CSV table of C-alpha atoms and ligand atoms in Angstrom, one decimal:
chain,number,residue,atom,x,y,z
A,240,MET,CA,23.5,-23.3,-27.3
A,241,LYS,CA,21.6,-25.6,-25.0
A,242,GLY,CA,24.7,-26.4,-22.9
A,243,LEU,CA,25.3,-22.6,-22.3
A,244,SER,CA,21.9,-21.5,-21.2
A,245,LEU,CA,20.2,-22.3,-17.9
A,246,THR,CA,16.8,-23.8,-18.1
A,247,ARG,CA,13.9,-22.0,-16.4
A,248,LEU,CA,14.0,-24.6,-13.7
A,249,GLU,CA,17.7,-24.1,-13.0
A,250,VAL,CA,17.3,-20.4,-12.9
A,251,SER,CA,14.4,-20.8,-10.5
A,252,ALA,CA,16.4,-23.2,-8.3
A,253,THR,CA,19.1,-20.5,-8.0
A,254,LEU,CA,16.6,-17.8,-7.4
A,255,TRP,CA,14.8,-20.0,-4.9
A,256,ASN,CA,17.9,-20.5,-2.9
A,257,SER,CA,18.5,-16.8,-2.6
A,258,VAL,CA,14.9,-16.0,-1.9
A,259,LYS,CA,14.6,-18.7,0.7
A,260,ARG,CA,17.4,-17.1,2.7
A,261,ARG,CA,15.6,-13.8,2.7
A,262,MET,CA,12.1,-15.1,3.5
A,263,VAL,CA,11.4,-15.0,7.2
A,264,SER,CA,8.0,-16.2,8.2
A,265,ASN,CA,6.0,-15.1,11.2
A,266,ILE,CA,3.8,-18.1,11.0
A,267,PRO,CA,3.9,-20.0,14.3
A,268,PRO,CA,5.6,-23.4,13.6
A,269,GLU,CA,2.7,-25.4,14.9
A,270,LEU,CA,0.4,-23.8,12.3
A,271,PHE,CA,2.9,-24.1,9.5
A,272,ASP,CA,1.8,-26.9,7.1
A,273,LYS,CA,5.0,-28.8,6.2
A,274,ARG,CA,3.6,-29.5,2.8
A,275,THR,CA,3.9,-25.9,1.9
A,276,LYS,CA,7.7,-25.8,2.5
A,277,TYR,CA,8.4,-26.7,-1.0
A,278,GLY,CA,11.2,-25.8,-3.3
A,279,PRO,CA,11.2,-25.0,-7.0
A,280,LYS,CA,9.6,-28.3,-8.1
A,281,SER,CA,7.6,-28.4,-11.3
A,282,THR,CA,4.6,-26.9,-9.2
A,283,TRP,CA,6.5,-23.6,-9.3
A,284,PHE,CA,5.5,-23.3,-12.9
A,285,ASN,CA,2.7,-25.8,-13.3
A,286,ASP,CA,0.3,-25.9,-10.5
A,287,PRO,CA,-3.3,-26.8,-11.3
A,288,ALA,CA,-4.7,-25.5,-8.0
A,289,LEU,CA,-3.2,-22.1,-8.7
A,290,ASP,CA,-4.5,-22.0,-12.3
A,291,GLU,CA,-7.9,-23.1,-11.1
A,292,ALA,CA,-8.0,-20.3,-8.4
A,293,ALA,CA,-6.7,-17.7,-10.9
A,294,ALA,CA,-9.5,-18.5,-13.3
A,295,LYS,CA,-12.1,-17.7,-10.6
A,296,GLN,CA,-13.8,-14.3,-10.3
A,297,GLN,CA,-12.9,-12.3,-7.3
A,298,VAL,CA,-15.9,-11.4,-5.1
A,299,ARG,CA,-15.5,-7.8,-4.2
A,300,ILE,CA,-17.7,-6.5,-1.5
A,301,SER,CA,-19.0,-3.0,-0.6
A,302,PRO,CA,-18.0,-1.3,2.6
A,303,SER,CA,-21.7,-1.3,3.6
A,304,THR,CA,-21.7,-5.1,3.4
A,305,LEU,CA,-18.6,-5.0,5.6
A,306,LEU,CA,-20.4,-2.7,8.0
A,307,TYR,CA,-23.6,-4.7,8.2
A,308,SER,CA,-21.8,-8.1,8.4
A,309,GLY,CA,-19.6,-6.8,11.2
A,310,LYS,CA,-22.1,-7.7,13.9
A,311,SER,CA,-24.4,-10.5,14.8
A,312,SER,CA,-27.1,-11.1,17.4
A,313,ASP,CA,-25.1,-13.8,19.3
A,314,GLY,CA,-22.0,-11.5,19.1
A,315,LYS,CA,-19.8,-14.1,17.4
A,316,SER,CA,-21.4,-15.9,14.4
A,317,HIS,CA,-20.4,-13.0,12.1
A,318,ILE,CA,-16.7,-13.8,12.9
A,319,LEU,CA,-17.1,-17.3,11.6
A,320,THR,CA,-19.0,-16.1,8.5
A,321,SER,CA,-16.3,-13.6,7.8
A,322,ALA,CA,-13.5,-16.2,8.2
A,323,GLN,CA,-15.4,-18.5,5.8
A,324,TYR,CA,-15.6,-15.7,3.2
A,325,LEU,CA,-11.9,-15.0,3.6
A,326,HIS,CA,-11.1,-18.7,3.3
A,327,ARG,CA,-12.8,-18.7,-0.1
A,328,GLU,CA,-11.7,-15.3,-1.3
A,329,LEU,CA,-8.0,-14.9,-0.3
A,330,PRO,CA,-6.7,-17.8,-2.4
A,331,VAL,CA,-8.5,-16.5,-5.4
A,332,ARG,CA,-7.1,-13.0,-5.0
A,333,LEU,CA,-3.6,-14.3,-4.3
A,334,ALA,CA,-3.7,-16.6,-7.3
A,335,HIS,CA,-4.6,-13.5,-9.5
A,336,ARG,CA,-1.5,-11.8,-8.1
A,337,VAL,CA,0.7,-14.8,-8.9
A,338,ALA,CA,-0.8,-15.0,-12.4
A,339,ASP,CA,0.1,-11.3,-12.9
A,340,PHE,CA,3.7,-11.8,-11.7
A,341,ARG,CA,4.0,-14.6,-14.3
A,342,GLN,CA,3.0,-12.3,-17.1
A,343,LEU,CA,6.1,-10.1,-16.3
A,344,PRO,CA,9.0,-10.4,-18.8
A,345,PHE,CA,11.2,-13.3,-17.8
A,346,VAL,CA,14.2,-11.1,-17.1
A,347,VAL,CA,12.2,-9.0,-14.7
A,348,GLY,CA,10.9,-12.0,-12.9
A,349,CYS,CA,14.5,-13.1,-12.4
A,350,ASP,CA,15.3,-10.0,-10.3
A,351,GLU,CA,15.9,-11.2,-6.8
A,352,SER,CA,13.4,-8.7,-5.2
A,353,ILE,CA,10.7,-9.4,-7.7
A,354,ALA,CA,11.2,-13.1,-7.3
A,355,GLU,CA,11.0,-12.7,-3.6
A,356,VAL,CA,7.6,-11.1,-3.7
A,357,HIS,CA,6.4,-13.6,-6.3
A,358,GLU,CA,7.4,-16.4,-4.0
A,359,LEU,CA,5.7,-14.7,-1.1
A,360,TYR,CA,2.4,-14.8,-3.0
A,361,VAL,CA,2.9,-18.4,-4.2
A,362,ARG,CA,3.7,-19.5,-0.6
A,363,ALA,CA,0.7,-17.5,0.9
A,364,PHE,CA,-1.5,-19.0,-1.8
A,365,HIS,CA,-0.5,-22.6,-0.8
A,366,ILE,CA,-0.8,-22.0,2.9
A,367,LEU,CA,-4.3,-20.5,2.7
A,368,ASN,CA,-5.6,-22.7,-0.1
A,369,LYS,CA,-4.7,-25.8,1.8
A,370,PHE,CA,-6.2,-24.6,5.1
A,371,SER,CA,-9.0,-26.9,6.1
A,372,PRO,CA,-12.5,-25.5,5.8
A,373,ILE,CA,-13.4,-23.4,8.8
A,374,GLU,CA,-16.3,-25.1,10.7
A,375,ASN,CA,-15.9,-23.9,14.2
A,376,PHE,CA,-14.2,-21.2,16.4
A,377,ASP,CA,-11.1,-23.4,17.0
A,378,GLY,CA,-10.5,-23.5,13.2
A,379,GLU,CA,-11.3,-19.8,13.0
A,380,GLN,CA,-8.7,-18.9,15.7
A,381,LYS,CA,-6.0,-20.9,13.9
A,382,TYR,CA,-6.9,-19.3,10.6
A,383,SER,CA,-6.8,-15.8,12.1
A,384,LYS,CA,-3.3,-16.5,13.5
A,385,VAL,CA,-2.0,-17.6,10.1
A,386,VAL,CA,-3.6,-14.5,8.4
A,387,SER,CA,-2.1,-12.2,11.0
A,388,ALA,CA,1.3,-13.7,10.5
A,389,LEU,CA,1.0,-13.4,6.7
A,390,LEU,CA,0.1,-9.7,7.0
A,391,ASP,CA,3.4,-9.3,8.8
A,392,ASP,CA,5.3,-11.4,6.3
A,393,PHE,CA,4.0,-9.1,3.6
A,394,ARG,CA,4.7,-5.8,5.3
A,395,ASN,CA,7.7,-4.8,3.2
A,396,VAL,CA,6.2,-5.8,-0.2
A,397,VAL,CA,6.0,-2.3,-1.6
A,398,THR,CA,9.6,-1.4,-0.7
A,399,THR,CA,10.8,-4.7,-2.1
A,400,LEU,CA,8.9,-4.1,-5.4
A,401,ALA,CA,10.3,-0.6,-5.5
A,402,GLU,CA,13.8,-2.0,-5.1
A,403,GLY,CA,13.2,-4.7,-7.7
A,404,PHE,CA,11.8,-2.5,-10.4
A,405,LYS,CA,14.4,0.1,-9.8
A,406,ASP,CA,16.8,-1.8,-12.0
A,407,SER,CA,14.5,-4.0,-14.0
A,408,ARG,CA,12.0,-1.3,-15.1
A,409,LYS,CA,14.0,-0.8,-18.2
A,410,TYR,CA,12.8,-4.2,-19.4
A,411,MET,CA,9.2,-3.3,-19.0
A,412,PRO,CA,7.3,-2.4,-22.2
A,413,ASN,CA,6.1,1.2,-22.3
A,414,GLY,CA,3.4,2.0,-19.6
A,415,SER,CA,3.3,-1.6,-18.4
A,416,LEU,CA,5.2,-0.9,-15.2
A,417,LYS,CA,2.6,1.6,-14.1
A,418,GLU,CA,-0.3,-0.7,-15.0
A,419,PHE,CA,1.3,-3.6,-13.1
A,420,LEU,CA,2.1,-1.6,-10.0
A,421,ASP,CA,-1.3,0.1,-10.0
A,422,ARG,CA,-3.0,-3.3,-10.2
A,423,THR,CA,-0.8,-4.9,-7.6
A,424,LEU,CA,-1.0,-2.1,-5.1
A,425,LYS,CA,-4.8,-1.7,-5.5
A,426,SER,CA,-5.4,-5.4,-5.2
A,427,ARG,CA,-3.0,-5.6,-2.2
A,428,LEU,CA,-4.8,-2.8,-0.4
A,429,GLY,CA,-8.1,-4.7,-0.9
A,430,ILE,CA,-6.6,-8.0,0.4
A,431,ARG,CA,-5.1,-6.3,3.4
A,432,LEU,CA,-8.2,-4.4,4.2
A,433,LEU,CA,-10.3,-7.6,4.1
A,434,ALA,CA,-7.8,-9.5,6.3
A,435,GLU,CA,-7.5,-6.6,8.8
A,436,GLN,CA,-11.2,-6.2,8.9
A,437,HIS,CA,-11.6,-9.9,9.9
A,438,LEU,CA,-8.9,-9.7,12.6
A,439,ALA,CA,-10.4,-6.4,13.9
A,440,LEU,CA,-13.8,-8.1,14.4
A,441,HIS,CA,-12.3,-9.8,17.4
A,442,GLU,CA,-11.7,-6.5,19.1
A,443,ASP,CA,-14.4,-4.5,20.8
A,444,ARG,CA,-13.5,-0.9,20.2
A,445,PRO,CA,-16.0,1.8,20.8
A,446,ASN,CA,-17.0,3.6,17.6
A,447,PHE,CA,-15.6,0.8,15.4
A,448,ILE,CA,-17.0,-2.1,13.4
A,449,GLY,CA,-13.9,-4.0,12.5
A,450,ILE,CA,-11.6,-1.4,10.9
A,451,ILE,CA,-14.5,1.0,10.0
A,452,ASN,CA,-14.6,4.0,12.2
A,453,ILE,CA,-18.4,4.7,12.2
A,454,ASN,CA,-17.8,8.3,13.3
A,455,MET,CA,-14.5,9.4,11.8
A,456,ASN,CA,-13.6,13.0,12.5
A,457,LEU,CA,-11.8,14.2,9.3
A,458,ARG,CA,-10.2,17.2,10.9
A,459,LYS,CA,-8.7,15.1,13.8
A,460,THR,CA,-7.4,12.5,11.3
A,461,VAL,CA,-5.7,15.2,9.2
A,462,GLU,CA,-4.4,17.0,12.3
A,463,ARG,CA,-2.9,13.7,13.6
A,464,TRP,CA,-0.8,13.2,10.4
A,465,ALA,CA,0.1,16.9,10.1
A,466,GLU,CA,1.5,16.8,13.7
A,467,PHE,CA,3.2,13.5,13.1
A,468,THR,CA,5.0,14.8,9.9
A,469,ARG,CA,5.8,18.1,11.6
A,470,ASP,CA,7.5,16.3,14.4
A,471,LEU,CA,9.6,14.3,11.9
A,472,CYS,CA,10.4,17.5,10.0
A,473,LEU,CA,11.4,19.3,13.2
A,474,ASN,CA,13.6,16.4,14.2
A,475,LYS,CA,15.3,16.4,10.9
A,476,TYR,CA,15.7,20.0,10.1
A,477,GLY,CA,15.1,21.8,13.4
A,478,LYS,CA,12.2,23.7,11.7
A,479,ALA,CA,8.8,22.9,10.2
A,480,PRO,CA,5.9,24.9,8.8
A,481,GLN,CA,2.6,25.3,10.7
A,482,VAL,CA,-0.4,23.5,9.4
A,483,LYS,CA,-3.7,25.4,9.4
A,484,ILE,CA,-7.0,23.6,8.8
A,485,SER,CA,-10.2,25.3,7.6
A,486,GLY,CA,-13.5,24.4,5.8
A,487,HIS,CA,-15.7,21.7,7.1
A,488,VAL,CA,-13.8,21.2,10.3
A,489,SER,CA,-16.6,19.4,12.2
A,490,ALA,CA,-17.3,16.8,9.5
A,491,THR,CA,-17.7,13.3,10.8
A,492,PHE,CA,-18.7,10.2,8.9
A,493,PRO,CA,-18.0,6.4,8.7
A,494,TYR,CA,-14.7,5.7,7.0
A,495,ILE,CA,-11.8,3.2,6.9
A,496,VAL,CA,-8.8,5.1,8.2
A,497,GLN,CA,-6.0,2.8,7.0
A,498,PRO,CA,-5.5,4.2,3.5
A,499,LEU,CA,-5.5,7.7,4.9
A,500,ASP,CA,-2.8,6.6,7.3
A,501,TYR,CA,-0.7,6.1,4.3
A,502,ILE,CA,-1.8,8.9,2.0
A,503,LEU,CA,-1.8,11.8,4.4
A,504,PRO,CA,1.7,11.6,5.8
A,505,GLU,CA,3.0,11.2,2.2
A,506,LEU,CA,1.3,14.4,1.1
A,507,PHE,CA,2.4,16.3,4.2
A,508,LYS,CA,5.9,15.1,3.9
A,509,ASN,CA,6.0,16.4,0.3
A,510,ALA,CA,4.5,19.8,1.3
A,511,MET,CA,6.9,20.2,4.2
A,512,ARG,CA,9.9,19.1,2.3
A,513,ALA,CA,9.1,21.6,-0.5
A,514,THR,CA,8.4,24.4,2.0
A,515,VAL,CA,11.6,23.9,4.0
A,516,GLU,CA,13.7,23.3,0.9
A,517,HIS,CA,12.6,26.6,-0.7
A,518,HIS,CA,12.8,28.7,2.4
A,519,TRP,CA,16.0,27.2,3.8
A,520,ASN,CA,17.2,30.5,5.2
A,521,GLU,CA,14.0,31.3,7.1
A,522,GLU,CA,13.4,30.5,10.7
A,523,GLY,CA,10.6,28.1,11.7
A,524,GLU,CA,8.2,30.9,12.7
A,525,THR,CA,8.5,32.7,9.3
A,526,LEU,CA,8.2,29.6,7.2
A,527,PRO,CA,4.9,29.9,5.2
A,528,SER,CA,2.2,27.7,6.7
A,529,ILE,CA,0.6,24.8,4.9
A,530,HIS,CA,-3.1,25.4,4.5
A,531,VAL,CA,-5.5,22.4,4.5
A,532,THR,CA,-9.1,22.9,3.4
A,533,LEU,CA,-11.7,20.2,4.1
A,534,ALA,CA,-14.9,19.9,2.1
A,535,ASN,CA,-17.6,17.3,2.8
A,536,ASN,CA,-20.8,16.5,1.0
A,537,ASP,CA,-23.2,13.6,0.5
A,538,ILE,CA,-21.1,11.9,-2.2
A,539,ASP,CA,-17.5,12.5,-1.3
A,540,PHE,CA,-15.0,14.5,0.8
A,541,VAL,CA,-12.0,16.5,-0.3
A,542,VAL,CA,-8.7,17.4,1.5
A,543,ARG,CA,-6.8,20.2,-0.3
A,544,ILE,CA,-3.3,20.7,0.9
A,545,SER,CA,-1.7,24.0,-0.2
A,546,ASP,CA,1.9,24.8,0.4
A,547,ARG,CA,4.2,27.6,-0.6
A,548,GLY,CA,7.1,25.4,-1.5
A,549,CYS,CA,7.6,27.0,-4.9
A,550,GLY,CA,5.6,24.4,-6.8
A,551,VAL,CA,6.8,21.6,-9.2
A,552,GLU,CA,9.0,22.8,-12.1
A,553,HIS,CA,7.5,22.4,-15.6
A,554,GLN,CA,10.2,19.9,-16.5
A,555,HIS,CA,9.3,17.6,-13.5
A,556,LEU,CA,5.6,17.9,-13.7
A,557,PRO,CA,4.8,15.3,-16.3
A,558,HIS,CA,6.8,12.7,-14.3
A,559,ILE,CA,5.9,13.2,-10.6
A,560,MET,CA,3.1,10.6,-10.8
A,561,ASP,CA,5.5,8.0,-12.3
A,562,TYR,CA,6.7,5.3,-10.0
A,563,HIS,CA,10.4,5.8,-9.0
A,564,TYR,CA,10.3,9.5,-10.0
A,565,THR,CA,11.9,11.6,-7.2
A,566,THR,CA,13.8,14.7,-6.7
A,567,ALA,CA,15.0,13.6,-3.3
A,568,SER,CA,18.7,13.3,-3.1
A,569,LEU,CA,19.0,9.9,-1.5
A,570,PHE,CA,17.9,8.1,-4.6
A,571,TYR,CA,17.5,8.9,-8.2
A,572,SER,CA,15.6,6.8,-10.6
A,573,ASP,CA,17.2,7.7,-13.8
A,574,SER,CA,18.9,10.3,-15.9
A,575,ARG,CA,16.5,13.0,-14.7
A,576,LYS,CA,18.7,13.3,-11.7
A,577,GLU,CA,19.1,16.9,-10.5
A,578,ASP,CA,21.5,18.7,-8.2
A,579,GLY,CA,21.1,19.6,-4.6
A,580,GLY,CA,18.8,17.6,-2.5
A,581,TYR,CA,19.8,17.7,1.1
A,582,MET,CA,16.4,16.3,2.1
A,583,ASP,CA,17.7,12.8,2.3
A,584,ASP,CA,16.1,10.4,4.7
A,585,PHE,CA,13.2,12.7,5.7
A,586,VAL,CA,11.5,10.9,2.8
A,587,SER,CA,12.0,7.6,4.6
A,588,LEU,CA,10.7,8.7,7.9
A,589,THR,CA,7.0,8.6,7.2
A,590,ASN,CA,6.3,4.9,7.3
A,591,PRO,CA,3.8,4.1,9.9
A,592,GLY,CA,0.9,2.4,8.1
A,593,ALA,CA,0.4,-1.3,8.0
A,594,THR,CA,0.2,-1.2,4.2
A,595,ARG,CA,3.7,-0.2,3.7
A,596,GLY,CA,7.4,-0.5,4.6
A,597,PRO,CA,10.0,2.2,4.7
A,598,MET,CA,9.9,4.4,1.5
A,599,HIS,CA,13.5,5.6,1.1
A,600,GLY,CA,12.7,8.3,-1.4
A,601,TYR,CA,11.7,5.8,-4.0
A,602,GLY,CA,9.3,8.2,-5.6
A,603,PHE,CA,6.4,6.0,-4.7
A,604,GLY,CA,4.5,8.4,-2.5
A,605,LEU,CA,2.4,10.2,-5.1
A,606,PRO,CA,1.7,7.2,-7.5
A,607,THR,CA,0.9,4.9,-4.6
A,608,SER,CA,-1.4,7.5,-3.0
A,609,ARG,CA,-3.1,8.0,-6.3
A,610,ALA,CA,-3.6,4.3,-6.8
A,611,TYR,CA,-5.1,4.0,-3.3
A,612,ALA,CA,-7.4,7.0,-3.9
A,613,GLU,CA,-8.6,5.5,-7.2
A,614,PHE,CA,-9.2,2.1,-5.5
A,615,LEU,CA,-11.4,4.0,-3.0
A,616,GLY,CA,-13.5,5.6,-5.7
A,617,GLY,CA,-11.6,8.9,-5.7
A,618,SER,CA,-8.7,10.8,-7.2
A,619,LEU,CA,-5.5,12.6,-6.3
A,620,LYS,CA,-4.6,15.7,-8.4
A,621,LEU,CA,-1.8,18.1,-8.1
A,622,GLU,CA,-1.8,21.7,-9.3
A,623,SER,CA,1.6,23.5,-9.4
A,624,LEU,CA,1.7,27.2,-9.2
A,625,GLN,CA,5.3,27.4,-10.3
A,626,GLY,CA,7.3,29.8,-8.3
A,627,VAL,CA,4.7,29.9,-5.5
A,628,GLY,CA,3.5,26.5,-4.3
A,629,THR,CA,1.5,23.4,-4.8
A,630,ASP,CA,-2.2,22.5,-4.3
A,631,VAL,CA,-2.9,18.8,-3.9
A,632,TYR,CA,-6.5,17.6,-4.0
A,633,LEU,CA,-7.4,14.3,-2.4
A,634,ARG,CA,-11.0,13.4,-3.2
A,635,LEU,CA,-12.5,10.2,-1.7
A,636,SER,CA,-16.0,8.7,-2.0
A,637,HIS,CA,-18.0,8.2,1.1
A,638,ILE,CA,-18.3,4.5,2.0
A,639,ASP,CA,-22.1,5.0,2.8
A,640,GLY,CA,-22.8,7.3,-0.1
A,641,PRO,CA,-25.9,7.1,-2.3
A,642,LYS,CA,-24.2,5.1,-5.0
A,643,GLU,CA,-21.9,2.2,-4.3
A,644,SER,CA,-18.6,3.5,-5.8
A,645,ILE,CA,-16.2,1.3,-3.8
A,646,ARG,CA,-15.8,-2.4,-3.8
A,647,ILE,CA,-13.1,-3.9,-1.7
B,1542,ADP,P1,9.4,11.1,-3.1
B,1542,ADP,O1,8.8,11.9,-2.0
B,1542,ADP,O2,10.0,9.8,-2.7
B,1542,ADP,O3,10.3,12.0,-3.9
B,1542,ADP,P2,6.8,11.3,-4.3
B,1542,ADP,O4,6.1,10.4,-5.3
B,1542,ADP,O5,6.0,11.6,-3.1
B,1542,ADP,O6,8.2,10.7,-4.0
B,1542,ADP,O7,7.0,12.7,-5.0
B,1542,ADP,C1,7.7,12.7,-6.3
B,1542,ADP,C2,8.2,14.1,-6.6
B,1542,ADP,O8,7.2,15.1,-6.8
B,1542,ADP,C3,9.1,14.7,-5.4
B,1542,ADP,O9,10.4,14.2,-5.4
B,1542,ADP,C4,9.0,16.2,-5.7
B,1542,ADP,O10,9.9,16.5,-6.7
B,1542,ADP,C5,7.6,16.3,-6.3
B,1542,ADP,N1,6.6,16.9,-5.4
B,1542,ADP,C6,5.6,16.2,-4.8
B,1542,ADP,N2,4.9,17.0,-4.0
B,1542,ADP,C7,5.4,18.2,-4.1
B,1542,ADP,C8,5.1,19.5,-3.5
B,1542,ADP,N3,4.1,19.6,-2.6
B,1542,ADP,N4,5.9,20.6,-3.8
B,1542,ADP,C9,6.9,20.4,-4.7
B,1542,ADP,N5,7.3,19.2,-5.3
B,1542,ADP,C10,6.5,18.2,-5.0
B,1543,COI,C1,-0.2,-8.4,1.0
B,1543,COI,O1,0.1,-7.7,1.9
B,1543,COI,O2,0.2,-8.1,-0.1
B,1543,COI,C2,-1.0,-9.7,1.2
B,1543,COI,O3,-1.4,-10.2,0.3
B,1543,COI,C3,-1.3,-10.1,2.6
B,1543,COI,C4,-2.1,-11.4,2.7
B,1543,COI,C5,-1.4,-12.7,2.3
B,1543,COI,C6,-2.7,-11.5,4.0
């Protein structure tokens, strides 16, 4: 049998060659450490530095720590301290991701897209782990350039994972795909928020400390994404429902807007798609409006999005929070395929956030939004009023609330 089967190393060499072709780095060549341009040597499977980092505990910090360490009396020493924290923390978090990829069934890890993401993490780990300790602003600047380039290199990770698991999910033991993706997406959100926070400390934006808007106006944020999604919907179908906002419309509080930049367009896209799809013969003005209700209190805030798009049918309801489950026509995950579905690439149009790449109707919108909401100490719930419409409740903890419910 031995002569017929490929060894792990041979499989990895083949994979490496295809992955290498697809991996394009944004790291400036002068900052690229040549030692990290390695192929599938034995370090691919046996790397003491990686194992050592993966055994370390992650140090998750509260948003209030981010807030208070976002300024210093000399106006710059906090930037150095922040880079030093990232320098310690990022390799540990990346090593945890790599360790998780290595727990996947071997056949899943051989999928080209999964191998590509695995490789990205291995490569980022090596680049950041080998980066010299940051002792001055020159080092800090170089470090920030590398981190910024890596953020860019990783921008399509969610789409690539969605593609990879599309075929290989059948090899995942029951429930383990959801657990893996929830863990990966939550951890990735944390990593990206920390990296973006550090980079944003270099900017001097009024009302902001790093990426934290110290006075975020909830209504304006919701309105911005409602308008954005409406424009896409109008462009695509020539009509779109109105969005009406009520409740605590003047609420302002400190918040990190990035996750909302992902979640809100996904939710509006679903509500608009359902509304247009189920009122296809109606003109724009007569389409039933989407109603958004905002509620703010000391502990958390809630955004309820209510549409009249006929709700989610009983048969679909148990699956809509599953990764890959979609009733969009462009792409069907499995045998639950249904007819119709003229709403093709509208699902792919809402992809502005930095935490994401294009989502071509992969059925990732709801489960990813729910994972992000949970990471932020909140929840995402959907109530279907079959035959009438859907209410989606996005509940998120305040970052300066009485109890520390979020750690990034
Ligand atoms: P996608 O938009 O790519 O299909 P999502 O995870 O956002 O993926 O949604 C999964 C499925 O849940 C949708 O395909 C749709 O069938 C259903 N769904 C989500 N939101 C609504 C809604 N507001 N009204 C009706 N169905 C919805
Ligand atoms: C990610 O986007 O998943 C990352 O880990 C980015 C990080 C390497 C800066």
